[in-house]
mmCIF file of C-alpha atoms in Angstrom:
data_model
loop_
_atom_site.group_PDB
_atom_site.id
_atom_site.type_symbol
_atom_site.label_atom_id
_atom_site.label_comp_id
_atom_site.label_asym_id
_atom_site.label_seq_id
_atom_site.Cartn_x
_atom_site.Cartn_y
_atom_site.Cartn_z
ATOM 1 C CA UNK A 2 -42.937 -81.912 -22.923
ATOM 2 C CA UNK A 3 -44.093 -82.492 -26.510
ATOM 3 C CA UNK A 4 -46.795 -79.793 -26.674
ATOM 4 C CA UNK A 5 -49.142 -80.486 -29.591
ATOM 5 C CA UNK A 6 -48.443 -83.542 -31.702
ATOM 6 C CA UNK A 7 -50.149 -84.278 -35.001
ATOM 7 C CA UNK A 8 -50.151 -87.591 -36.823
ATOM 8 C CA UNK A 9 -49.623 -88.380 -39.598
ATOM 9 C CA UNK A 10 -47.338 -85.653 -40.960
ATOM 10 C CA UNK A 11 -48.087 -86.471 -44.606
ATOM 11 C CA UNK A 12 -50.796 -88.424 -46.359
ATOM 12 C CA UNK A 13 -52.023 -88.945 -49.909
ATOM 13 C CA UNK A 14 -55.576 -90.121 -50.423
ATOM 14 C CA UNK A 15 -57.749 -90.956 -53.382
ATOM 15 C CA UNK A 16 -61.071 -89.197 -53.851
ATOM 16 C CA UNK A 17 -63.741 -90.901 -51.785
ATOM 17 C CA UNK A 18 -61.397 -92.452 -49.234
ATOM 18 C CA UNK A 19 -61.776 -91.713 -45.564
ATOM 19 C CA UNK A 20 -59.194 -90.985 -42.922
ATOM 20 C CA UNK A 21 -58.712 -89.590 -39.442
ATOM 21 C CA UNK A 22 -56.145 -87.038 -38.358
ATOM 22 C CA UNK A 23 -55.041 -87.278 -34.754
ATOM 23 C CA UNK A 24 -54.072 -84.399 -32.494
ATOM 24 C CA UNK A 25 -52.702 -84.921 -29.002
ATOM 25 C CA UNK A 26 -51.704 -82.308 -26.429
ATOM 26 C CA UNK A 27 -49.987 -82.858 -23.112
ATOM 27 C CA UNK A 28 -50.571 -79.412 -21.569
ATOM 28 C CA UNK A 29 -53.963 -80.182 -20.021
ATOM 29 C CA UNK A 30 -55.569 -77.516 -22.201
ATOM 30 C CA UNK A 31 -59.333 -77.220 -22.304
ATOM 31 C CA UNK A 32 -59.688 -75.808 -25.806
ATOM 32 C CA UNK A 33 -58.658 -77.542 -28.987
ATOM 33 C CA UNK A 34 -59.019 -76.456 -32.613
ATOM 34 C CA UNK A 35 -58.625 -77.769 -36.135
ATOM 35 C CA UNK A 36 -57.617 -75.371 -38.912
ATOM 36 C CA UNK A 37 -56.825 -75.704 -42.564
ATOM 37 C CA UNK A 38 -54.271 -73.543 -44.330
ATOM 38 C CA UNK A 39 -54.249 -73.107 -48.080
ATOM 39 C CA UNK A 40 -51.499 -71.366 -50.124
ATOM 40 C CA UNK A 41 -51.392 -67.619 -49.599
ATOM 41 C CA UNK A 42 -54.132 -67.755 -47.025
ATOM 42 C CA UNK A 43 -54.393 -67.642 -43.307
ATOM 43 C CA UNK A 44 -55.812 -70.269 -41.038
ATOM 44 C CA UNK A 45 -59.471 -71.129 -41.359
ATOM 45 C CA UNK A 46 -61.205 -72.775 -38.454
ATOM 46 C CA UNK A 47 -62.895 -76.089 -39.235
ATOM 47 C CA UNK A 48 -64.140 -77.251 -35.836
ATOM 48 C CA UNK A 49 -63.239 -76.616 -32.253
ATOM 49 C CA UNK A 50 -63.851 -78.018 -28.800
ATOM 50 C CA UNK A 51 -64.191 -76.217 -25.488
ATOM 51 C CA UNK A 52 -63.841 -79.363 -23.423
ATOM 52 C CA UNK A 53 -63.968 -83.136 -23.348
ATOM 53 C CA UNK A 54 -67.112 -84.444 -25.025
ATOM 54 C CA UNK A 55 -67.968 -81.132 -26.716
ATOM 55 C CA UNK A 56 -67.441 -79.943 -30.281
ATOM 56 C CA UNK A 57 -68.629 -77.000 -32.351
ATOM 57 C CA UNK A 58 -68.491 -75.861 -35.951
ATOM 58 C CA UNK A 59 -66.046 -73.275 -37.158
ATOM 59 C CA UNK A 60 -65.878 -71.300 -40.372
ATOM 60 C CA UNK A 61 -65.486 -74.214 -42.833
ATOM 61 C CA UNK A 62 -66.961 -77.375 -41.247
ATOM 62 C CA UNK A 63 -68.514 -79.030 -44.302
ATOM 63 C CA UNK A 64 -67.005 -82.413 -45.187
ATOM 64 C CA UNK A 65 -65.345 -82.847 -41.780
ATOM 65 C CA UNK A 66 -66.303 -84.394 -38.469
ATOM 66 C CA UNK A 67 -64.533 -84.252 -35.123
ATOM 67 C CA UNK A 68 -64.552 -86.015 -31.804
ATOM 68 C CA UNK A 69 -63.129 -85.176 -28.382
ATOM 69 C CA UNK A 70 -63.582 -88.330 -26.344
ATOM 70 C CA UNK A 71 -60.524 -87.598 -24.199
ATOM 71 C CA UNK A 72 -59.354 -84.185 -23.065
ATOM 72 C CA UNK A 73 -55.911 -84.626 -24.566
ATOM 73 C CA UNK A 74 -57.064 -85.816 -28.001
ATOM 74 C CA UNK A 75 -58.972 -84.143 -30.814
ATOM 75 C CA UNK A 76 -59.694 -86.175 -33.934
ATOM 76 C CA UNK A 77 -60.541 -84.770 -37.369
ATOM 77 C CA UNK A 78 -62.285 -87.104 -39.789
ATOM 78 C CA UNK A 79 -62.818 -86.937 -43.514
ATOM 79 C CA UNK A 80 -65.596 -89.351 -44.422
ATOM 80 C CA UNK A 81 -65.279 -89.062 -48.217
ATOM 81 C CA UNK A 82 -62.209 -87.093 -49.249
ATOM 82 C CA UNK A 83 -62.471 -84.575 -52.095
ATOM 83 C CA UNK A 84 -59.688 -82.774 -54.001
ATOM 84 C CA UNK A 85 -60.887 -79.487 -52.469
ATOM 85 C CA UNK A 86 -59.748 -80.837 -49.109
ATOM 86 C CA UNK A 87 -56.128 -80.889 -50.208
ATOM 87 C CA UNK A 88 -54.514 -78.635 -47.642
ATOM 88 C CA UNK A 89 -52.273 -78.407 -44.614
ATOM 89 C CA UNK A 90 -54.180 -79.111 -41.436
ATOM 90 C CA UNK A 91 -53.138 -77.623 -38.127
ATOM 91 C CA UNK A 92 -54.302 -78.526 -34.693
ATOM 92 C CA UNK A 93 -54.021 -76.094 -31.803
ATOM 93 C CA UNK A 94 -54.839 -75.996 -28.134
ATOM 94 C CA UNK A 95 -55.193 -73.302 -25.503
ATOM 95 C CA UNK A 96 -56.043 -73.068 -21.824
ATOM 96 C CA UNK A 97 -59.192 -71.303 -20.694
ATOM 97 C CA UNK A 98 -59.654 -68.544 -18.180
ATOM 98 C CA UNK A 99 -62.530 -69.216 -15.846
ATOM 99 C CA UNK A 100 -65.881 -69.421 -17.584
ATOM 100 C CA UNK A 101 -65.543 -66.652 -20.147
ATOM 101 C CA UNK A 102 -63.536 -68.458 -22.784
ATOM 102 C CA UNK A 103 -59.952 -68.637 -23.822
ATOM 103 C CA UNK A 104 -57.976 -65.394 -23.904
ATOM 104 C CA UNK A 105 -54.668 -67.120 -24.166
ATOM 105 C CA UNK A 106 -52.435 -67.762 -27.160
ATOM 106 C CA UNK A 107 -52.798 -71.030 -28.971
ATOM 107 C CA UNK A 108 -50.165 -73.722 -29.193
ATOM 108 C CA UNK A 109 -49.920 -75.314 -32.611
ATOM 109 C CA UNK A 110 -48.724 -78.607 -33.959
ATOM 110 C CA UNK A 111 -46.518 -78.749 -37.041
ATOM 111 C CA UNK A 112 -49.318 -79.757 -39.367
ATOM 112 C CA UNK A 113 -50.507 -82.636 -41.503
ATOM 113 C CA UNK A 114 -49.997 -82.232 -45.229
ATOM 114 C CA UNK A 115 -52.883 -83.925 -46.984
ATOM 115 C CA UNK A 116 -53.219 -84.432 -50.732
ATOM 116 C CA UNK A 117 -56.382 -85.777 -52.306
ATOM 117 C CA UNK A 118 -55.981 -87.143 -55.817
ATOM 118 C CA UNK B 27 -49.807 -54.519 -44.398
ATOM 119 C CA UNK B 28 -52.342 -57.282 -43.968
ATOM 120 C CA UNK B 29 -55.975 -57.218 -43.111
ATOM 121 C CA UNK B 30 -57.904 -59.999 -41.444
ATOM 122 C CA UNK B 31 -58.905 -61.064 -45.025
ATOM 123 C CA UNK B 32 -56.482 -59.813 -47.808
ATOM 124 C CA UNK B 33 -53.914 -61.120 -50.323
ATOM 125 C CA UNK B 34 -50.649 -62.181 -48.666
ATOM 126 C CA UNK B 35 -48.239 -59.216 -48.817
ATOM 127 C CA UNK B 36 -44.469 -59.371 -48.623
ATOM 128 C CA UNK B 37 -42.075 -57.157 -46.718
ATOM 129 C CA UNK B 38 -38.387 -57.229 -47.644
ATOM 130 C CA UNK B 39 -35.819 -55.671 -45.323
ATOM 131 C CA UNK B 40 -32.084 -55.629 -44.818
ATOM 132 C CA UNK B 41 -30.541 -57.345 -41.829
ATOM 133 C CA UNK B 42 -30.294 -54.892 -38.965
ATOM 134 C CA UNK B 43 -33.208 -52.729 -40.103
ATOM 135 C CA UNK B 44 -36.397 -52.386 -38.110
ATOM 136 C CA UNK B 45 -39.485 -54.101 -39.547
ATOM 137 C CA UNK B 46 -43.092 -53.038 -39.183
ATOM 138 C CA UNK B 47 -45.911 -55.416 -40.062
ATOM 139 C CA UNK B 48 -49.438 -54.055 -40.051
ATOM 140 C CA UNK B 49 -52.816 -55.633 -39.513
ATOM 141 C CA UNK B 50 -56.339 -54.223 -39.706
ATOM 142 C CA UNK B 51 -59.079 -55.960 -37.782
ATOM 143 C CA UNK B 52 -62.791 -55.713 -38.362
ATOM 144 C CA UNK B 53 -64.573 -56.420 -35.098
ATOM 145 C CA UNK B 54 -64.634 -53.582 -32.592
ATOM 146 C CA UNK B 55 -65.749 -56.111 -29.960
ATOM 147 C CA UNK B 56 -62.457 -58.012 -30.208
ATOM 148 C CA UNK B 57 -60.481 -57.576 -27.017
ATOM 149 C CA UNK B 58 -57.460 -59.793 -27.384
ATOM 150 C CA UNK B 59 -54.900 -59.776 -30.162
ATOM 151 C CA UNK B 60 -51.996 -62.091 -30.888
ATOM 152 C CA UNK B 61 -49.073 -62.142 -33.286
ATOM 153 C CA UNK B 62 -47.756 -65.477 -34.529
ATOM 154 C CA UNK B 63 -44.675 -66.378 -36.546
ATOM 155 C CA UNK B 64 -44.788 -69.288 -38.961
ATOM 156 C CA UNK B 65 -41.600 -70.690 -40.405
ATOM 157 C CA UNK B 66 -41.646 -72.896 -43.468
ATOM 158 C CA UNK B 67 -42.936 -76.373 -42.693
ATOM 159 C CA UNK B 68 -43.876 -75.492 -39.121
ATOM 160 C CA UNK B 69 -46.955 -74.491 -37.230
ATOM 161 C CA UNK B 70 -47.508 -70.909 -36.054
ATOM 162 C CA UNK B 71 -45.622 -69.911 -32.923
ATOM 163 C CA UNK B 72 -46.760 -67.294 -30.427
ATOM 164 C CA UNK B 73 -44.714 -64.087 -30.432
ATOM 165 C CA UNK B 74 -46.592 -61.508 -28.396
ATOM 166 C CA UNK B 75 -50.124 -60.598 -27.398
ATOM 167 C CA UNK B 76 -51.990 -57.512 -26.274
ATOM 168 C CA UNK B 77 -55.330 -56.921 -24.635
ATOM 169 C CA UNK B 78 -57.669 -54.118 -25.587
ATOM 170 C CA UNK B 79 -57.020 -52.173 -22.384
ATOM 171 C CA UNK B 80 -53.446 -51.557 -23.568
ATOM 172 C CA UNK B 81 -51.972 -49.500 -26.423
ATOM 173 C CA UNK B 82 -48.485 -50.941 -26.448
ATOM 174 C CA UNK B 83 -46.652 -53.995 -25.252
ATOM 175 C CA UNK B 84 -42.994 -54.825 -25.574
ATOM 176 C CA UNK B 85 -41.148 -58.094 -25.681
ATOM 177 C CA UNK B 86 -37.655 -59.069 -26.627
ATOM 178 C CA UNK B 87 -36.947 -57.122 -29.860
ATOM 179 C CA UNK B 88 -40.681 -56.985 -30.610
ATOM 180 C CA UNK B 89 -43.314 -54.381 -29.862
ATOM 181 C CA UNK B 90 -47.021 -54.564 -30.574
ATOM 182 C CA UNK B 91 -49.074 -51.399 -30.953
ATOM 183 C CA UNK B 92 -52.860 -51.336 -30.831
ATOM 184 C CA UNK B 93 -54.960 -48.468 -32.132
ATOM 185 C CA UNK B 94 -58.572 -49.231 -31.281
ATOM 186 C CA UNK B 95 -59.847 -46.023 -32.863
ATOM 187 C CA UNK B 96 -58.916 -47.185 -36.350
ATOM 188 C CA UNK B 97 -58.866 -50.919 -35.525
ATOM 189 C CA UNK B 98 -55.219 -51.302 -36.390
ATOM 190 C CA UNK B 99 -52.499 -53.512 -34.978
ATOM 191 C CA UNK B 100 -48.796 -53.472 -35.770
ATOM 192 C CA UNK B 101 -45.788 -55.611 -34.969
ATOM 193 C CA UNK B 102 -42.414 -53.940 -34.821
ATOM 194 C CA UNK B 103 -39.265 -56.053 -34.929
ATOM 195 C CA UNK B 104 -36.068 -54.280 -33.955
ATOM 196 C CA UNK B 105 -32.723 -55.108 -35.594
ATOM 197 C CA UNK B 106 -34.269 -57.697 -37.882
ATOM 198 C CA UNK B 107 -32.223 -60.850 -38.341
ATOM 199 C CA UNK B 108 -32.277 -63.524 -41.074
ATOM 200 C CA UNK B 109 -33.884 -65.866 -38.555
ATOM 201 C CA UNK B 110 -36.868 -63.543 -38.461
ATOM 202 C CA UNK B 111 -37.752 -64.490 -42.041
ATOM 203 C CA UNK B 112 -41.174 -66.109 -41.838
ATOM 204 C CA UNK B 113 -44.857 -65.449 -42.336
ATOM 205 C CA UNK B 114 -46.399 -63.362 -39.573
ATOM 206 C CA UNK B 115 -50.080 -63.620 -38.673
ATOM 207 C CA UNK B 116 -52.191 -61.422 -36.500
ATOM 208 C CA UNK B 117 -55.208 -62.949 -34.808
ATOM 209 C CA UNK B 118 -58.121 -61.377 -32.969
ATOM 210 C CA UNK B 119 -60.306 -63.054 -30.423
ATOM 211 C CA UNK B 120 -63.977 -62.343 -30.713
ATOM 212 C CA UNK B 121 -66.676 -63.788 -28.530
ATOM 213 C CA UNK B 122 -69.057 -66.386 -29.938
ATOM 214 C CA UNK B 123 -71.690 -67.836 -27.642
ATOM 215 C CA UNK B 124 -69.438 -67.366 -24.638
ATOM 216 C CA UNK B 125 -66.386 -68.965 -26.232
ATOM 217 C CA UNK B 126 -63.624 -66.832 -27.656
ATOM 218 C CA UNK B 127 -62.835 -67.960 -31.193
ATOM 219 C CA UNK B 128 -59.651 -66.563 -32.713
ATOM 220 C CA UNK B 129 -59.762 -65.279 -36.275
ATOM 221 C CA UNK B 130 -56.560 -65.096 -38.276
ATOM 222 C CA UNK B 131 -55.438 -62.698 -40.953
ATOM 223 C CA UNK B 132 -53.847 -64.088 -44.104
ATOM 224 C CA UNK B 133 -50.330 -63.217 -43.058
ATOM 225 C CA UNK B 134 -47.388 -61.105 -44.168
ATOM 226 C CA UNK B 135 -44.244 -62.711 -45.503
ATOM 227 C CA UNK B 136 -41.111 -61.115 -44.046
ATOM 228 C CA UNK B 137 -37.896 -61.615 -46.017
ATOM 229 C CA UNK B 138 -34.669 -60.522 -44.371
ATOM 230 C CA UNK B 139 -31.689 -60.027 -46.657
ATOM 231 C CA UNK B 140 -28.226 -60.505 -45.103
#
């Protein structure tokens, strides 16, 4: 049981390049999340999904897009990378409880370290 | 201690001591709170959670206390070990359009000296 798997683990991009970060979970969780973590700071939510085919904006969505075509996968895209997007990106998933949302702890991947030059 | 929005503080303790990490939350409507541990180069890992209908919850060597009156959460680690060295985050779940979106504090760095 792998839990949450993120690929790639490291990447260096040039300003203006695009890329997609992949997150896969094998726990049949409904909810998935993308966060960024900058030095000395906590996790800031970029986008999230409450189910297959749905996405929503988090706290810092600008410059990112996401897709949830399959329940087990959540993709984070950078269309035109900027140095300000240099960060560590974490994906997480959690189950849901009935129809009122997810009051369960999140399961995290080990992150993707992204540098934009 | 940390607040869900402050500079990352550091707590240094000796091996075997008890550690207390504090967290202030801002939303009185939050009803679910979680503590995570993040080791260097890893993602956060769940430690313990507590719901707003409880004041205290105990796990193995860890206890979480919730004071809703002053919106304060604490994590107590008994007999702290070097392996406990990590950054600890509290998170609160607040409702947003029917979905519960967790909000994280900036973390407290725990350093355990052997």
